[in-house]
mmCIF file of C-alpha atoms in Angstrom:
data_model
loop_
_atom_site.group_PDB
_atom_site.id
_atom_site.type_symbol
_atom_site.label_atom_id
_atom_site.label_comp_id
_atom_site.label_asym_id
_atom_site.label_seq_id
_atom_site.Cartn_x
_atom_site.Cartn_y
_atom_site.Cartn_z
ATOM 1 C CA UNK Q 1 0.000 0.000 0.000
ATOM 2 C CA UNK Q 2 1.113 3.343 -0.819
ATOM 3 C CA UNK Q 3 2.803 5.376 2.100
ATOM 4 C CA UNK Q 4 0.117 8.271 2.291
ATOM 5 C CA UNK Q 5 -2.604 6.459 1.391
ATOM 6 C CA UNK Q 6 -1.614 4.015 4.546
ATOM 7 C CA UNK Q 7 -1.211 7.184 6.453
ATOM 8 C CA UNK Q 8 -4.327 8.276 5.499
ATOM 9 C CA UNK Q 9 -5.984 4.830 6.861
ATOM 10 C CA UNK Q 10 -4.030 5.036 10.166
ATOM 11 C CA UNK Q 11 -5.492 8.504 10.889
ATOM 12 C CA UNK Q 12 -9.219 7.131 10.531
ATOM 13 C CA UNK Q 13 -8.245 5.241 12.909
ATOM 14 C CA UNK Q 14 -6.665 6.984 15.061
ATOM 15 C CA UNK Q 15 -9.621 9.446 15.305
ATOM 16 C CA UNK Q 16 -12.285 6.557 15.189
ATOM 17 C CA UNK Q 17 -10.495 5.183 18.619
ATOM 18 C CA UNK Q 18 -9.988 8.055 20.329
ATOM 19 C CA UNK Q 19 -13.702 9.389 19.537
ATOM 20 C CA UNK Q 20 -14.497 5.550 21.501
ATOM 21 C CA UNK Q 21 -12.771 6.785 23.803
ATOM 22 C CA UNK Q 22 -14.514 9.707 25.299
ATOM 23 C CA UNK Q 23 -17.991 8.541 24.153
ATOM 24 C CA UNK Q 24 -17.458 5.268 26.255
ATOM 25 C CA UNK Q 25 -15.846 6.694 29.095
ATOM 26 C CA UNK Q 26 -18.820 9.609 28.754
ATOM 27 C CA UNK Q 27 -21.411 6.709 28.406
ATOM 28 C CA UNK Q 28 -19.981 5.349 31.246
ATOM 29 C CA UNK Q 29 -20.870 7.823 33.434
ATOM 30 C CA UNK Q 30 -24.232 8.097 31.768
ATOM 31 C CA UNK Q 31 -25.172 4.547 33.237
ATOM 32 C CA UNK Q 32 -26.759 3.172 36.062
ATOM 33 C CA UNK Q 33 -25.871 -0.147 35.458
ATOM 34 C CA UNK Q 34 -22.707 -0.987 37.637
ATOM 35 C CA UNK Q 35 -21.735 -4.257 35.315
ATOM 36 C CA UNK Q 36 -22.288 -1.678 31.972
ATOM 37 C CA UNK Q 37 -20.449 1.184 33.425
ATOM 38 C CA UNK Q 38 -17.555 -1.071 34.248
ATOM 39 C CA UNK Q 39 -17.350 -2.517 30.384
ATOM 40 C CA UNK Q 40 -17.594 0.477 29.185
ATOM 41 C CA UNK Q 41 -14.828 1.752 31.620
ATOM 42 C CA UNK Q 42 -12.867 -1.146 30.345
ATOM 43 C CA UNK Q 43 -13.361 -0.651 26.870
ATOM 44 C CA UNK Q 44 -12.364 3.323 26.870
ATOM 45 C CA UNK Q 45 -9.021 1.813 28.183
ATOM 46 C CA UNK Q 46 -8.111 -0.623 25.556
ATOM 47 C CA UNK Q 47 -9.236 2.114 23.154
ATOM 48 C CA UNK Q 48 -6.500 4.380 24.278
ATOM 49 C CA UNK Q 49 -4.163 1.565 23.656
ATOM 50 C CA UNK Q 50 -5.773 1.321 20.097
ATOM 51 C CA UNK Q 51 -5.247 5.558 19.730
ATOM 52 C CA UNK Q 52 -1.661 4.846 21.200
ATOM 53 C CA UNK Q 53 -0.681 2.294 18.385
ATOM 54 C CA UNK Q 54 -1.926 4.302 15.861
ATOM 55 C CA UNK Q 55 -0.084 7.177 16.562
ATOM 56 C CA UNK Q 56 3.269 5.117 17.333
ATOM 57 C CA UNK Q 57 2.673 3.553 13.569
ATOM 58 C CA UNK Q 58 1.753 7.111 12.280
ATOM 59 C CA UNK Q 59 4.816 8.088 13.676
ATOM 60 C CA UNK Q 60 6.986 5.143 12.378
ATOM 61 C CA UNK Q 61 5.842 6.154 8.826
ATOM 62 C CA UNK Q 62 7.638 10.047 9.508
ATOM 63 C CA UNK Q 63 4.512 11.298 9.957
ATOM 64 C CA UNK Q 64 1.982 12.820 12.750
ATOM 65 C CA UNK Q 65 -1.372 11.990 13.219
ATOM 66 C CA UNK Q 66 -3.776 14.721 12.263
ATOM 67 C CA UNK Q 67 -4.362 16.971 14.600
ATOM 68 C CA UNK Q 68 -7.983 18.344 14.631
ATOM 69 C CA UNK Q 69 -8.991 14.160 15.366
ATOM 70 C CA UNK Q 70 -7.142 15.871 18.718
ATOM 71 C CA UNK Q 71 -9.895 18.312 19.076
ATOM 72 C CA UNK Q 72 -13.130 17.168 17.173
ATOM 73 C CA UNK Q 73 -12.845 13.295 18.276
ATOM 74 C CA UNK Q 74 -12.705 13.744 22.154
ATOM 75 C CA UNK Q 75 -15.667 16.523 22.036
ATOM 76 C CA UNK Q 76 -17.773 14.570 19.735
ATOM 77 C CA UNK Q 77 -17.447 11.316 21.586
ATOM 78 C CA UNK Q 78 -18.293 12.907 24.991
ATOM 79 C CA UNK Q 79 -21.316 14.905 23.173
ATOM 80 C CA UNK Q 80 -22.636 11.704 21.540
ATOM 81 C CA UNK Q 81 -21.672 9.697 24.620
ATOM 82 C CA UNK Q 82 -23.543 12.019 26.925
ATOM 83 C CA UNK Q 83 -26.890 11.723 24.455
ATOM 84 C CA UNK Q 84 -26.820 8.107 23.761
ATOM 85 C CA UNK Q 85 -26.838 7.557 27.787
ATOM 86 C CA UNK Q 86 -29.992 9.725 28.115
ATOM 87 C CA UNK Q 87 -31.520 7.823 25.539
ATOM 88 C CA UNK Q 88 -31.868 4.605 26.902
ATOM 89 C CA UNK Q 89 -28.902 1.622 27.474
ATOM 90 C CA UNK Q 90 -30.523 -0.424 24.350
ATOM 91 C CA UNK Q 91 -30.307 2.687 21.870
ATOM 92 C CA UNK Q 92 -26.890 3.111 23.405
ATOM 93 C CA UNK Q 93 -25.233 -0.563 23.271
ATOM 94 C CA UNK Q 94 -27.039 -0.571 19.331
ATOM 95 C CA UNK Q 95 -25.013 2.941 18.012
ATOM 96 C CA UNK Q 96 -21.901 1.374 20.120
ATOM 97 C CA UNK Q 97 -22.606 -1.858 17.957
ATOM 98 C CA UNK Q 98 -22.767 -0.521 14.893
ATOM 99 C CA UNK Q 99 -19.706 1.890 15.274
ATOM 100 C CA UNK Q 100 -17.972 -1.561 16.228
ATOM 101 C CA UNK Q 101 -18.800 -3.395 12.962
ATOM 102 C CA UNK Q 102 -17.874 -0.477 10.808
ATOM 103 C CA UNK Q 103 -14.207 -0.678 12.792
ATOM 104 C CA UNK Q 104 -14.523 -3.915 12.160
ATOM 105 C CA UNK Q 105 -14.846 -3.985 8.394
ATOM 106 C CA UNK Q 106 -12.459 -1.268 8.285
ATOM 107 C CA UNK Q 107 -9.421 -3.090 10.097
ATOM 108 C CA UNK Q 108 -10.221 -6.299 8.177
ATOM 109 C CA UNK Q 109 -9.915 -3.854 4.581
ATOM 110 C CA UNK Q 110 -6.563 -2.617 6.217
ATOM 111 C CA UNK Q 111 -5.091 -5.917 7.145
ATOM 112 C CA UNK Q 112 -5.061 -7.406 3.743
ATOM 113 C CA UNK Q 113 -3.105 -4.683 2.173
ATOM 114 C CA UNK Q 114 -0.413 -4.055 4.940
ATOM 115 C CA UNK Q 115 3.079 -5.895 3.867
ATOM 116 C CA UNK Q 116 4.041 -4.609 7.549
ATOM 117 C CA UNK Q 117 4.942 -7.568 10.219
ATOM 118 C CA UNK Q 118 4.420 -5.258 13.470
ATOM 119 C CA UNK Q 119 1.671 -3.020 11.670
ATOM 120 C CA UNK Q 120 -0.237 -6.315 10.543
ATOM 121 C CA UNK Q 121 0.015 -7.578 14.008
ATOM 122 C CA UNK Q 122 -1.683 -4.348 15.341
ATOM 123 C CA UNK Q 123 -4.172 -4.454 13.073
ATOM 124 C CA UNK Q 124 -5.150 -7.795 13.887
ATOM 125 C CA UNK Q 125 -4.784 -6.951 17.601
ATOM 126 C CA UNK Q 126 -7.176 -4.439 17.684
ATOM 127 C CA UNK Q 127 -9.540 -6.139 15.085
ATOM 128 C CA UNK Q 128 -10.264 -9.042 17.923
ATOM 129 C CA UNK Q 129 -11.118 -6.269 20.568
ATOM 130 C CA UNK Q 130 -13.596 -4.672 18.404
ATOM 131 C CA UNK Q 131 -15.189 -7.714 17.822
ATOM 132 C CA UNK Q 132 -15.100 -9.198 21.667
ATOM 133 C CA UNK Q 133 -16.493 -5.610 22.395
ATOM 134 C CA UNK Q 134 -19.380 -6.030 19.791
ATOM 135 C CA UNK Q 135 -19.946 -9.457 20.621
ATOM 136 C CA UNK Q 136 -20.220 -8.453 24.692
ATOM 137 C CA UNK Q 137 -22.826 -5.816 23.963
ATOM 138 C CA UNK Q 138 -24.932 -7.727 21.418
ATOM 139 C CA UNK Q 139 -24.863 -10.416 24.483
ATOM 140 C CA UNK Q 140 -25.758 -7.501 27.039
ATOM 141 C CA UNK Q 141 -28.345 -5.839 24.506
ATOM 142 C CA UNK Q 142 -29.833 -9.760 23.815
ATOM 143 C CA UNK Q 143 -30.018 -9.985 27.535
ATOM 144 C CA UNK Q 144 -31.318 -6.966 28.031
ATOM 145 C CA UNK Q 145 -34.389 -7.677 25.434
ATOM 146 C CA UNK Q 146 -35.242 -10.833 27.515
ATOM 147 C CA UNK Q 147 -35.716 -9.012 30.258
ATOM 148 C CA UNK Q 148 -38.422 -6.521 29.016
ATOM 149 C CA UNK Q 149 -39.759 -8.801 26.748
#
């Protein structure tokens, strides 16, 4: 893959993680649900260790991740965090879903074009914990449904 184009990709993420950050950690304390709260807690954390790759690999390419994802990302994620709390934990585990599957598709796009040992091992890396996070909150949503059904 082409050098900026690869750039280019590592900056989506990079903003796409850190956004999870703040609008789980802001979700988080939008919750009353101890057990959700916590998960959520737990996934804001190994999303900063997702933002953290990306910039390292940004970096290892000569170049710097893009700077208004700095701004924007953190304020958007706490806005939408903040709104998708107040709007119920179903709404909020479905929009969490969704943005999982979309990193998701994304990282597995990435993955088969990177000729990059310790970048393809990243990739991977942080593929699985979008899709253990997606899989816990379909479980919680499916368990959720039960429960009102």
């Amino acid at each position: 893959m082409q050098r900026e184009k690869l750039i280019t990709k590592l900056n989506w993420f990079y903003n796409l993680e850190l956004h999870q950050v703040d609008l789980y950690t802001s979700q988080a304390h939008a919750v009353e649900d101890i057990y959700l709260a916590k998960a959520l807690s737990r996934f804001a954390t190994i999303k900063q260790q997702h933002v953290d790759d990306m910039v390292e690999a940004i970096k290892q390419l000569g170049a710097q991740p893009i700077k208004l994802g700095d701004v924007i990302s953190p304020i958007l994620g706490r806005v939408v965090g903040t709104l998708t709390g107040a709007l119920g934990v179903k709404n909020l585990l479905k929009l969490n879903i969704t943005l999982e599957e979309k990193a998701m598709k994304d990282y597995k796009d990435l993955i088969l074009k990177v000729d990059n040992p310790h970048l393809f091992e990243i990739l991977w890396s942080n593929l699985i914990d979008e899709d253990l996070h997606s899989a816990w909150m379909a479980n919680k949503l499916k368990e959720l449904e039960s429960i009102t059904e």
